[in-house]
Amino acid sequence: MKILVLNGSPRANGNTAAIAEAFSKGAKEAGHQVEVLSVGQQKIVGCMGCEYCHTKGDGTCIQKDAMQDVYRELADAEMLVLASPIYYFTLSGQLQCCIHRTYAVGIPKKLKKAAMLLSSGSDGVYGPAKQQYRQALINYMGLKDMGVITAYGSQNKSAEKLQQVYEFGKGIDR
């Protein structure tokens, strides 16, 4: 299965990168093809709501930025994994922009599954992010929910948590 991981953290070696890497390692060892895009470190601007993509662009966004890489990978992905730090009880702004911009392409035909990896400084802050995930990816897009893994505080880079995330990736069914 082709898995696309969107890392929404602006920090190259931060907590979110660590859990995304652990997931990817497990999934690759299980035979999956995994692509990790660090969208949090890219220049991706928000959707302008101009409707070019649906009126003149035939599913193509008028804005030309790093989102083009996401569109290319998303077209072939069978599973989407959102990896994000929690900022103000929700996904990073960088990942939010990326999600909003997928409006241009609609629901990719091959995409069937989704999962989420969240990191934060404290527990109990995941509710709004989980709700958005379930509303947008699971309910609206009709994807199969493969699960949500959370890590907070000292858990983020702990051997136990990274092993749990690795096993989660390794256990994703084909």
Tab-separated table of N, CA and C in Angstrom:
chain	number	residue	atom	x	y	z
A	1	MET	N	0.851	-1.179	0.000
A	1	MET	CA	0.000	0.000	0.000
A	1	MET	C	0.895	1.241	0.000
A	2	LYS	N	0.470	2.246	-0.716
A	2	LYS	CA	1.207	3.507	-0.744
A	2	LYS	C	0.632	4.435	0.324
A	3	ILE	N	1.489	4.837	1.247
A	3	ILE	CA	1.088	5.672	2.377
A	3	ILE	C	1.759	7.031	2.269
A	4	LEU	N	0.972	8.082	2.383
A	4	LEU	CA	1.487	9.450	2.399
A	4	LEU	C	1.359	9.999	3.809
A	5	VAL	N	2.487	10.398	4.389
A	5	VAL	CA	2.513	11.016	5.713
A	5	VAL	C	2.775	12.501	5.525
A	6	LEU	N	1.856	13.326	5.998
A	6	LEU	CA	2.045	14.775	5.963
A	6	LEU	C	2.452	15.229	7.351
A	7	ASN	N	3.713	15.631	7.492
A	7	ASN	CA	4.232	16.121	8.766
A	7	ASN	C	4.024	17.630	8.803
A	8	GLY	N	3.136	18.083	9.678
A	8	GLY	CA	2.792	19.497	9.758
A	8	GLY	C	3.643	20.320	10.694
A	9	SER	N	4.699	19.740	11.241
A	9	SER	CA	5.538	20.491	12.178
A	9	SER	C	6.563	21.360	11.454
A	10	PRO	N	6.765	22.583	11.931
A	10	PRO	CA	7.809	23.424	11.354
A	10	PRO	C	9.207	23.048	11.863
A	11	ARG	N	9.280	22.123	12.799
A	11	ARG	CA	10.567	21.724	13.399
A	11	ARG	C	11.081	20.437	12.754
A	12	ALA	N	12.235	20.533	12.123
A	12	ALA	CA	12.796	19.407	11.372
A	12	ALA	C	13.053	18.179	12.239
A	13	ASN	N	13.530	18.350	13.431
A	13	ASN	CA	13.869	17.221	14.293
A	13	ASN	C	13.050	17.215	15.578
A	14	GLY	N	11.845	17.708	15.487
A	14	GLY	CA	10.992	17.807	16.663
A	14	GLY	C	10.275	16.512	17.001
A	15	ASN	N	9.361	16.610	17.942
A	15	ASN	CA	8.608	15.454	18.416
A	15	ASN	C	7.757	14.822	17.320
A	16	THR	N	7.123	15.645	16.520
A	16	THR	CA	6.268	15.121	15.455
A	16	THR	C	7.098	14.368	14.427
A	17	ALA	N	8.261	14.885	14.095
A	17	ALA	CA	9.149	14.197	13.151
A	17	ALA	C	9.560	12.833	13.699
A	18	ALA	N	9.798	12.758	15.004
A	18	ALA	CA	10.205	11.486	15.619
A	18	ALA	C	9.102	10.439	15.517
A	19	ILE	N	7.860	10.832	15.808
A	19	ILE	CA	6.790	9.833	15.735
A	19	ILE	C	6.434	9.500	14.284
A	20	ALA	N	6.544	10.477	13.389
A	20	ALA	CA	6.298	10.202	11.967
A	20	ALA	C	7.342	9.225	11.430
A	21	GLU	N	8.582	9.397	11.853
A	21	GLU	CA	9.659	8.507	11.420
A	21	GLU	C	9.458	7.097	11.970
A	22	ALA	N	9.045	6.982	13.230
A	22	ALA	CA	8.800	5.662	13.822
A	22	ALA	C	7.673	4.942	13.084
A	23	PHE	N	6.599	5.662	12.781
A	23	PHE	CA	5.488	5.079	12.023
A	23	PHE	C	5.975	4.615	10.651
A	24	SER	N	6.701	5.479	9.964
A	24	SER	CA	7.188	5.181	8.614
A	24	SER	C	8.088	3.958	8.601
A	25	LYS	N	8.957	3.869	9.583
A	25	LYS	CA	9.869	2.728	9.671
A	25	LYS	C	9.082	1.427	9.810
A	26	GLY	N	8.095	1.420	10.696
A	26	GLY	CA	7.277	0.221	10.876
A	26	GLY	C	6.506	-0.142	9.624
A	27	ALA	N	5.907	0.857	8.989
A	27	ALA	CA	5.118	0.609	7.779
A	27	ALA	C	6.001	0.095	6.640
A	28	LYS	N	7.194	0.654	6.504
A	28	LYS	CA	8.114	0.191	5.457
A	28	LYS	C	8.532	-1.256	5.704
A	29	GLU	N	8.804	-1.580	6.971
A	29	GLU	CA	9.204	-2.951	7.296
A	29	GLU	C	8.073	-3.943	7.038
A	30	ALA	N	6.841	-3.464	7.051
A	30	ALA	CA	5.685	-4.319	6.759
A	30	ALA	C	5.439	-4.423	5.252
A	31	GLY	N	6.262	-3.751	4.456
A	31	GLY	CA	6.154	-3.855	3.007
A	31	GLY	C	5.421	-2.723	2.315
A	32	HIS	N	5.060	-1.706	3.064
A	32	HIS	CA	4.358	-0.572	2.465
A	32	HIS	C	5.350	0.420	1.867
A	33	GLN	N	4.896	1.150	0.875
A	33	GLN	CA	5.675	2.244	0.296
A	33	GLN	C	5.237	3.513	1.026
A	34	VAL	N	6.173	4.200	1.661
A	34	VAL	CA	5.839	5.365	2.486
A	34	VAL	C	6.572	6.599	1.982
A	35	GLU	N	5.833	7.675	1.826
A	35	GLU	CA	6.402	8.978	1.464
A	35	GLU	C	6.049	9.951	2.580
A	36	VAL	N	7.070	10.591	3.150
A	36	VAL	CA	6.847	11.600	4.187
A	36	VAL	C	7.135	12.967	3.587
A	37	LEU	N	6.145	13.839	3.621
A	37	LEU	CA	6.332	15.218	3.172
A	37	LEU	C	6.260	16.128	4.388
A	38	SER	N	7.309	16.885	4.600
A	38	SER	CA	7.356	17.820	5.730
A	38	SER	C	6.719	19.139	5.315
A	39	VAL	N	5.395	19.149	5.270
A	39	VAL	CA	4.669	20.330	4.797
A	39	VAL	C	4.797	21.507	5.752
A	40	GLY	N	5.100	21.231	7.006
A	40	GLY	CA	5.274	22.306	7.984
A	40	GLY	C	6.510	23.144	7.744
A	41	GLN	N	7.413	22.649	6.937
A	41	GLN	CA	8.643	23.373	6.628
A	41	GLN	C	8.623	23.947	5.215
A	42	GLN	N	7.514	23.799	4.528
A	42	GLN	CA	7.388	24.271	3.153
A	42	GLN	C	6.557	25.543	3.083
A	43	LYS	N	6.670	26.225	1.987
A	43	LYS	CA	5.860	27.416	1.739
A	43	LYS	C	4.567	26.961	1.073
A	44	ILE	N	3.532	26.825	1.880
A	44	ILE	CA	2.201	26.474	1.385
A	44	ILE	C	1.239	27.498	1.957
A	45	VAL	N	0.636	28.262	1.081
A	45	VAL	CA	-0.299	29.297	1.539
A	45	VAL	C	-1.710	28.721	1.599
A	46	GLY	N	-2.581	29.406	2.295
A	46	GLY	CA	-3.951	28.940	2.467
A	46	GLY	C	-4.798	29.081	1.216
A	47	CYS	N	-5.908	28.374	1.212
A	47	CYS	CA	-6.879	28.458	0.123
A	47	CYS	C	-7.480	29.859	0.098
A	48	MET	N	-7.592	30.436	-1.082
A	48	MET	CA	-8.164	31.777	-1.226
A	48	MET	C	-9.672	31.739	-1.449
A	49	GLY	N	-10.216	30.560	-1.657
A	49	GLY	CA	-11.644	30.450	-1.925
A	49	GLY	C	-12.052	31.085	-3.240
A	50	CYS	N	-11.132	31.169	-4.176
A	50	CYS	CA	-11.405	31.844	-5.453
A	50	CYS	C	-12.216	30.982	-6.419
A	51	GLU	N	-12.267	29.667	-6.150
A	51	GLU	CA	-13.000	28.698	-6.972
A	51	GLU	C	-12.398	28.455	-8.355
A	52	TYR	N	-11.181	28.961	-8.607
A	52	TYR	CA	-10.521	28.709	-9.889
A	52	TYR	C	-10.445	27.213	-10.168
A	53	CYS	N	-10.124	26.442	-9.146
A	53	CYS	CA	-9.949	24.998	-9.303
A	53	CYS	C	-11.199	24.306	-9.826
A	54	HIS	N	-12.359	24.840	-9.509
A	54	HIS	CA	-13.607	24.199	-9.916
A	54	HIS	C	-14.316	24.906	-11.071
A	55	THR	N	-13.884	26.117	-11.405
A	55	THR	CA	-14.544	26.834	-12.496
A	55	THR	C	-13.693	26.907	-13.760
A	56	LYS	N	-12.382	27.051	-13.599
A	56	LYS	CA	-11.503	27.189	-14.766
A	56	LYS	C	-10.317	26.240	-14.730
A	57	GLY	N	-9.954	25.811	-13.548
A	57	GLY	CA	-8.724	25.043	-13.392
A	57	GLY	C	-8.854	23.543	-13.508
A	58	ASP	N	-10.066	23.016	-13.664
A	58	ASP	CA	-10.274	21.580	-13.796
A	58	ASP	C	-9.538	20.804	-12.704
A	59	GLY	N	-9.732	21.221	-11.454
A	59	GLY	CA	-9.091	20.565	-10.323
A	59	GLY	C	-7.669	21.004	-10.070
A	60	THR	N	-7.249	22.076	-10.716
A	60	THR	CA	-5.898	22.602	-10.538
A	60	THR	C	-5.974	23.921	-9.788
A	61	CYS	N	-5.208	24.041	-8.734
A	61	CYS	CA	-5.174	25.274	-7.951
A	61	CYS	C	-4.369	26.338	-8.692
A	62	ILE	N	-4.840	27.552	-8.643
A	62	ILE	CA	-4.163	28.662	-9.312
A	62	ILE	C	-2.845	29.027	-8.614
A	63	GLN	N	-2.752	28.702	-7.336
A	63	GLN	CA	-1.543	29.026	-6.574
A	63	GLN	C	-0.464	27.980	-6.857
A	64	LYS	N	0.723	28.435	-7.132
A	64	LYS	CA	1.836	27.537	-7.427
A	64	LYS	C	2.858	27.644	-6.306
A	65	ASP	N	2.876	26.634	-5.460
A	65	ASP	CA	3.808	26.597	-4.333
A	65	ASP	C	4.126	25.135	-4.031
A	66	ALA	N	4.622	24.846	-2.856
A	66	ALA	CA	5.016	23.477	-2.506
A	66	ALA	C	3.838	22.512	-2.448
A	67	MET	N	2.642	23.015	-2.513
A	67	MET	CA	1.463	22.151	-2.506
A	67	MET	C	1.427	21.251	-3.737
A	68	GLN	N	2.121	21.633	-4.795
A	68	GLN	CA	2.155	20.813	-6.008
A	68	GLN	C	2.720	19.422	-5.703
A	69	ASP	N	3.709	19.352	-4.802
A	69	ASP	CA	4.276	18.059	-4.394
A	69	ASP	C	3.234	17.216	-3.669
A	70	VAL	N	2.431	17.864	-2.829
A	70	VAL	CA	1.380	17.153	-2.095
A	70	VAL	C	0.351	16.596	-3.070
A	71	TYR	N	-0.087	17.409	-4.015
A	71	TYR	CA	-1.064	16.947	-5.004
A	71	TYR	C	-0.549	15.715	-5.751
A	72	ARG	N	0.703	15.763	-6.154
A	72	ARG	CA	1.310	14.668	-6.916
A	72	ARG	C	1.309	13.367	-6.096
A	73	GLU	N	1.729	13.456	-4.843
A	73	GLU	CA	1.786	12.267	-3.985
A	73	GLU	C	0.395	11.795	-3.571
A	74	LEU	N	-0.489	12.727	-3.317
A	74	LEU	CA	-1.846	12.401	-2.877
A	74	LEU	C	-2.620	11.642	-3.955
A	75	ALA	N	-2.335	11.915	-5.205
A	75	ALA	CA	-3.038	11.263	-6.314
A	75	ALA	C	-2.859	9.749	-6.307
A	76	ASP	N	-1.719	9.274	-5.826
A	76	ASP	CA	-1.435	7.840	-5.819
A	76	ASP	C	-1.552	7.193	-4.444
A	77	ALA	N	-1.753	7.995	-3.416
A	77	ALA	CA	-1.791	7.463	-2.049
A	77	ALA	C	-3.053	6.648	-1.799
A	78	GLU	N	-2.868	5.551	-1.073
A	78	GLU	CA	-3.996	4.721	-0.648
A	78	GLU	C	-4.347	4.996	0.811
A	79	MET	N	-3.391	5.583	1.528
A	79	MET	CA	-3.604	5.938	2.929
A	79	MET	C	-2.941	7.277	3.202
A	80	LEU	N	-3.623	8.104	3.976
A	80	LEU	CA	-3.102	9.408	4.373
A	80	LEU	C	-2.921	9.425	5.880
A	81	VAL	N	-1.733	9.827	6.317
A	81	VAL	CA	-1.446	9.966	7.742
A	81	VAL	C	-1.124	11.428	8.012
A	82	LEU	N	-1.905	12.040	8.886
A	82	LEU	CA	-1.640	13.413	9.308
A	82	LEU	C	-0.825	13.360	10.587
A	83	ALA	N	0.348	13.969	10.567
A	83	ALA	CA	1.210	14.041	11.745
A	83	ALA	C	1.369	15.513	12.098
A	84	SER	N	1.031	15.858	13.336
A	84	SER	CA	1.052	17.281	13.681
A	84	SER	C	1.289	17.507	15.163
A	85	PRO	N	1.984	18.598	15.462
A	85	PRO	CA	1.975	19.055	16.848
A	85	PRO	C	0.615	19.708	17.101
A	86	ILE	N	0.216	19.760	18.337
A	86	ILE	CA	-1.024	20.440	18.692
A	86	ILE	C	-0.674	21.855	19.130
A	87	TYR	N	-1.208	22.820	18.416
A	87	TYR	CA	-1.053	24.237	18.755
A	87	TYR	C	-2.448	24.797	19.005
A	88	TYR	N	-2.673	25.328	20.168
A	88	TYR	CA	-3.987	25.885	20.522
A	88	TYR	C	-5.114	24.893	20.248
A	89	PHE	N	-4.931	23.673	20.715
A	89	PHE	CA	-5.930	22.611	20.673
A	89	PHE	C	-6.252	22.075	19.279
A	90	THR	N	-5.449	22.393	18.286
A	90	THR	CA	-5.739	21.866	16.949
A	90	THR	C	-4.446	21.618	16.171
A	91	LEU	N	-4.590	21.188	14.940
A	91	LEU	CA	-3.445	20.909	14.087
A	91	LEU	C	-2.661	22.185	13.810
A	92	SER	N	-1.408	22.035	13.444
A	92	SER	CA	-0.584	23.204	13.125
A	92	SER	C	-1.200	23.986	11.968
A	93	GLY	N	-0.975	25.280	11.961
A	93	GLY	CA	-1.482	26.129	10.880
A	93	GLY	C	-0.940	25.706	9.530
A	94	GLN	N	0.303	25.245	9.516
A	94	GLN	CA	0.917	24.806	8.269
A	94	GLN	C	0.162	23.606	7.683
A	95	LEU	N	-0.204	22.659	8.548
A	95	LEU	CA	-0.950	21.495	8.074
A	95	LEU	C	-2.381	21.884	7.715
A	96	GLN	N	-2.949	22.821	8.449
A	96	GLN	CA	-4.300	23.303	8.133
A	96	GLN	C	-4.347	23.866	6.709
A	97	CYS	N	-3.354	24.683	6.364
A	97	CYS	CA	-3.307	25.240	4.997
A	97	CYS	C	-3.274	24.124	3.964
A	98	CYS	N	-2.488	23.118	4.223
A	98	CYS	CA	-2.365	21.983	3.311
A	98	CYS	C	-3.707	21.263	3.164
A	99	ILE	N	-4.372	21.004	4.265
A	99	ILE	CA	-5.672	20.326	4.225
A	99	ILE	C	-6.681	21.155	3.442
A	100	HIS	N	-6.731	22.447	3.711
A	100	HIS	CA	-7.679	23.318	3.007
A	100	HIS	C	-7.429	23.321	1.503
A	101	ARG	N	-6.179	23.272	1.120
A	101	ARG	CA	-5.838	23.317	-0.307
A	101	ARG	C	-6.195	22.032	-1.047
A	102	THR	N	-6.449	20.943	-0.339
A	102	THR	CA	-6.872	19.722	-1.032
A	102	THR	C	-8.269	19.879	-1.629
A	103	TYR	N	-8.953	20.947	-1.278
A	103	TYR	CA	-10.260	21.257	-1.867
A	103	TYR	C	-10.177	21.256	-3.392
A	104	ALA	N	-9.054	21.688	-3.920
A	104	ALA	CA	-8.881	21.784	-5.376
A	104	ALA	C	-9.025	20.435	-6.071
A	105	VAL	N	-8.554	19.372	-5.432
A	105	VAL	CA	-8.551	18.060	-6.081
A	105	VAL	C	-9.677	17.147	-5.615
A	106	GLY	N	-10.421	17.567	-4.617
A	106	GLY	CA	-11.505	16.726	-4.121
A	106	GLY	C	-10.978	15.507	-3.396
A	107	ILE	N	-11.697	14.407	-3.493
A	107	ILE	CA	-11.308	13.173	-2.812
A	107	ILE	C	-10.544	12.291	-3.800
A	108	PRO	N	-9.246	12.083	-3.556
A	108	PRO	CA	-8.458	11.246	-4.466
A	108	PRO	C	-9.051	9.837	-4.576
A	109	LYS	N	-9.121	9.309	-5.774
A	109	LYS	CA	-9.795	8.038	-6.040
A	109	LYS	C	-9.162	6.829	-5.347
A	110	LYS	N	-7.848	6.819	-5.216
A	110	LYS	CA	-7.171	5.668	-4.612
A	110	LYS	C	-7.172	5.710	-3.085
A	111	LEU	N	-7.429	6.867	-2.516
A	111	LEU	CA	-7.340	7.059	-1.068
A	111	LEU	C	-8.486	6.352	-0.354
A	112	LYS	N	-8.144	5.420	0.549
A	112	LYS	CA	-9.156	4.625	1.245
A	112	LYS	C	-9.024	4.639	2.767
A	113	LYS	N	-7.840	4.989	3.285
A	113	LYS	CA	-7.592	4.887	4.725
A	113	LYS	C	-6.925	6.149	5.250
A	114	ALA	N	-7.071	6.355	6.565
A	114	ALA	CA	-6.439	7.512	7.202
A	114	ALA	C	-6.045	7.172	8.633
A	115	ALA	N	-5.038	7.882	9.118
A	115	ALA	CA	-4.607	7.779	10.513
A	115	ALA	C	-4.047	9.131	10.920
A	116	MET	N	-3.853	9.295	12.226
A	116	MET	CA	-3.335	10.571	12.715
A	116	MET	C	-2.341	10.321	13.844
A	117	LEU	N	-1.246	11.089	13.815
A	117	LEU	CA	-0.209	11.062	14.841
A	117	LEU	C	-0.103	12.462	15.418
A	118	LEU	N	-0.328	12.595	16.719
A	118	LEU	CA	-0.339	13.918	17.343
A	118	LEU	C	0.659	13.999	18.488
A	119	SER	N	1.361	15.123	18.574
A	119	SER	CA	2.269	15.361	19.697
A	119	SER	C	1.910	16.691	20.343
A	120	SER	N	2.123	16.747	21.644
A	120	SER	CA	1.822	17.991	22.360
A	120	SER	C	2.637	18.065	23.643
A	121	GLY	N	2.553	19.219	24.283
A	121	GLY	CA	3.248	19.411	25.545
A	121	GLY	C	2.493	18.838	26.726
A	122	SER	N	1.187	18.675	26.588
A	122	SER	CA	0.388	18.150	27.700
A	122	SER	C	-0.766	17.305	27.179
A	123	ASP	N	-1.311	16.486	28.050
A	123	ASP	CA	-2.425	15.612	27.688
A	123	ASP	C	-3.736	16.392	27.723
A	124	GLY	N	-4.758	15.854	27.104
A	124	GLY	CA	-6.082	16.452	27.173
A	124	GLY	C	-6.323	17.604	26.220
A	125	VAL	N	-5.487	17.744	25.204
A	125	VAL	CA	-5.624	18.872	24.272
A	125	VAL	C	-5.960	18.419	22.848
A	126	TYR	N	-6.294	17.159	22.682
A	126	TYR	CA	-6.440	16.585	21.350
A	126	TYR	C	-7.848	16.647	20.771
A	127	GLY	N	-8.845	16.952	21.583
A	127	GLY	CA	-10.246	16.889	21.168
A	127	GLY	C	-10.581	17.564	19.854
A	128	PRO	N	-10.308	18.867	19.693
A	128	PRO	CA	-10.655	19.532	18.433
A	128	PRO	C	-9.945	18.938	17.209
A	129	ALA	N	-8.691	18.534	17.353
A	129	ALA	CA	-7.962	17.940	16.225
A	129	ALA	C	-8.578	16.603	15.832
A	130	LYS	N	-8.931	15.793	16.827
A	130	LYS	CA	-9.569	14.504	16.546
A	130	LYS	C	-10.934	14.704	15.895
A	131	GLN	N	-11.663	15.704	16.353
A	131	GLN	CA	-12.977	15.981	15.783
A	131	GLN	C	-12.848	16.392	14.315
A	132	GLN	N	-11.887	17.260	14.016
A	132	GLN	CA	-11.668	17.687	12.631
A	132	GLN	C	-11.293	16.491	11.756
A	133	TYR	N	-10.420	15.651	12.259
A	133	TYR	CA	-9.993	14.442	11.541
A	133	TYR	C	-11.197	13.573	11.211
A	134	ARG	N	-12.025	13.325	12.205
A	134	ARG	CA	-13.182	12.445	11.991
A	134	ARG	C	-14.211	13.074	11.051
A	135	GLN	N	-14.424	14.380	11.183
A	135	GLN	CA	-15.404	15.038	10.313
A	135	GLN	C	-14.917	15.111	8.871
A	136	ALA	N	-13.673	15.543	8.683
A	136	ALA	CA	-13.163	15.767	7.326
A	136	ALA	C	-12.736	14.477	6.628
A	137	LEU	N	-11.887	13.700	7.266
A	137	LEU	CA	-11.326	12.535	6.584
A	137	LEU	C	-12.197	11.287	6.679
A	138	ILE	N	-12.766	11.056	7.828
A	138	ILE	CA	-13.520	9.822	8.009
A	138	ILE	C	-14.952	9.973	7.500
A	139	ASN	N	-15.672	10.956	8.001
A	139	ASN	CA	-17.073	11.112	7.604
A	139	ASN	C	-17.225	11.680	6.194
A	140	TYR	N	-16.629	12.836	5.913
A	140	TYR	CA	-16.810	13.491	4.617
A	140	TYR	C	-16.147	12.717	3.477
A	141	MET	N	-14.871	12.364	3.664
A	141	MET	CA	-14.142	11.688	2.587
A	141	MET	C	-14.424	10.185	2.541
A	142	GLY	N	-15.020	9.654	3.591
A	142	GLY	CA	-15.372	8.240	3.615
A	142	GLY	C	-14.193	7.299	3.763
A	143	LEU	N	-13.133	7.758	4.433
A	143	LEU	CA	-11.949	6.927	4.604
A	143	LEU	C	-12.090	6.034	5.830
A	144	LYS	N	-11.422	4.891	5.792
A	144	LYS	CA	-11.414	3.978	6.928
A	144	LYS	C	-10.451	4.518	7.979
A	145	ASP	N	-10.930	4.648	9.203
A	145	ASP	CA	-10.123	5.160	10.310
A	145	ASP	C	-9.209	4.054	10.823
A	146	MET	N	-7.908	4.229	10.616
A	146	MET	CA	-6.935	3.241	11.064
A	146	MET	C	-6.428	3.532	12.473
A	147	GLY	N	-6.777	4.710	13.011
A	147	GLY	CA	-6.421	5.008	14.389
A	147	GLY	C	-5.722	6.336	14.575
A	148	VAL	N	-5.669	6.735	15.837
A	148	VAL	CA	-5.014	7.979	16.246
A	148	VAL	C	-4.056	7.645	17.380
A	149	ILE	N	-2.824	8.083	17.252
A	149	ILE	CA	-1.826	7.913	18.309
A	149	ILE	C	-1.465	9.298	18.828
A	150	THR	N	-1.441	9.452	20.143
A	150	THR	CA	-1.057	10.726	20.752
A	150	THR	C	0.162	10.528	21.648
A	151	ALA	N	0.971	11.562	21.728
A	151	ALA	CA	2.141	11.567	22.607
A	151	ALA	C	2.275	12.957	23.203
A	152	TYR	N	2.544	13.029	24.494
A	152	TYR	CA	2.676	14.341	25.122
A	152	TYR	C	3.836	14.362	26.113
A	153	GLY	N	4.337	15.566	26.325
A	153	GLY	CA	5.403	15.763	27.303
A	153	GLY	C	6.590	14.856	27.054
A	154	SER	N	7.041	14.198	28.120
A	154	SER	CA	8.223	13.345	28.024
A	154	SER	C	7.981	12.083	27.201
A	155	GLN	N	6.727	11.761	26.909
A	155	GLN	CA	6.415	10.596	26.067
A	155	GLN	C	6.908	10.775	24.635
A	156	ASN	N	6.905	12.008	24.162
A	156	ASN	CA	7.105	12.285	22.744
A	156	ASN	C	8.251	11.519	22.101
A	157	LYS	N	9.397	11.515	22.732
A	157	LYS	CA	10.543	10.816	22.149
A	157	LYS	C	10.993	9.641	23.015
A	158	SER	N	10.116	9.180	23.895
A	158	SER	CA	10.481	8.053	24.756
A	158	SER	C	10.550	6.773	23.926
A	159	ALA	N	11.401	5.859	24.350
A	159	ALA	CA	11.553	4.591	23.639
A	159	ALA	C	10.228	3.833	23.584
A	160	GLU	N	9.463	3.888	24.671
A	160	GLU	CA	8.182	3.173	24.723
A	160	GLU	C	7.186	3.729	23.704
A	161	LYS	N	7.080	5.040	23.637
A	161	LYS	CA	6.123	5.657	22.708
A	161	LYS	C	6.552	5.430	21.261
A	162	LEU	N	7.843	5.601	20.990
A	162	LEU	CA	8.326	5.384	19.625
A	162	LEU	C	8.125	3.932	19.195
A	163	GLN	N	8.265	2.998	20.132
A	163	GLN	CA	8.007	1.587	19.829
A	163	GLN	C	6.522	1.372	19.534
A	164	GLN	N	5.650	2.022	20.308
A	164	GLN	CA	4.205	1.912	20.082
A	164	GLN	C	3.836	2.427	18.686
A	165	VAL	N	4.413	3.561	18.311
A	165	VAL	CA	4.110	4.147	17.000
A	165	VAL	C	4.690	3.276	15.881
A	166	TYR	N	5.885	2.740	16.096
A	166	TYR	CA	6.503	1.815	15.141
A	166	TYR	C	5.595	0.601	14.923
A	167	GLU	N	5.110	0.019	16.009
A	167	GLU	CA	4.221	-1.153	15.926
A	167	GLU	C	2.907	-0.797	15.229
A	168	PHE	N	2.420	0.409	15.467
A	168	PHE	CA	1.209	0.884	14.791
A	168	PHE	C	1.441	0.896	13.281
A	169	GLY	N	2.575	1.457	12.858
A	169	GLY	CA	2.918	1.483	11.437
A	169	GLY	C	3.103	0.093	10.864
A	170	LYS	N	3.763	-0.756	11.609
A	170	LYS	CA	4.020	-2.121	11.151
A	170	LYS	C	2.732	-2.933	11.057
A	171	GLY	N	1.755	-2.592	11.885
A	171	GLY	CA	0.504	-3.339	11.909
A	171	GLY	C	-0.556	-2.862	10.934
A	172	ILE	N	-0.270	-1.795	10.206
A	172	ILE	CA	-1.251	-1.306	9.229
A	172	ILE	C	-1.448	-2.388	8.173
A	173	ASP	N	-2.682	-2.789	7.976
A	173	ASP	CA	-2.955	-3.861	7.013
A	173	ASP	C	-2.826	-3.375	5.581
A	174	ARG	N	-2.533	-4.288	4.734
A	174	ARG	CA	-2.369	-3.971	3.316
A	174	ARG	C	-3.718	-3.896	2.715
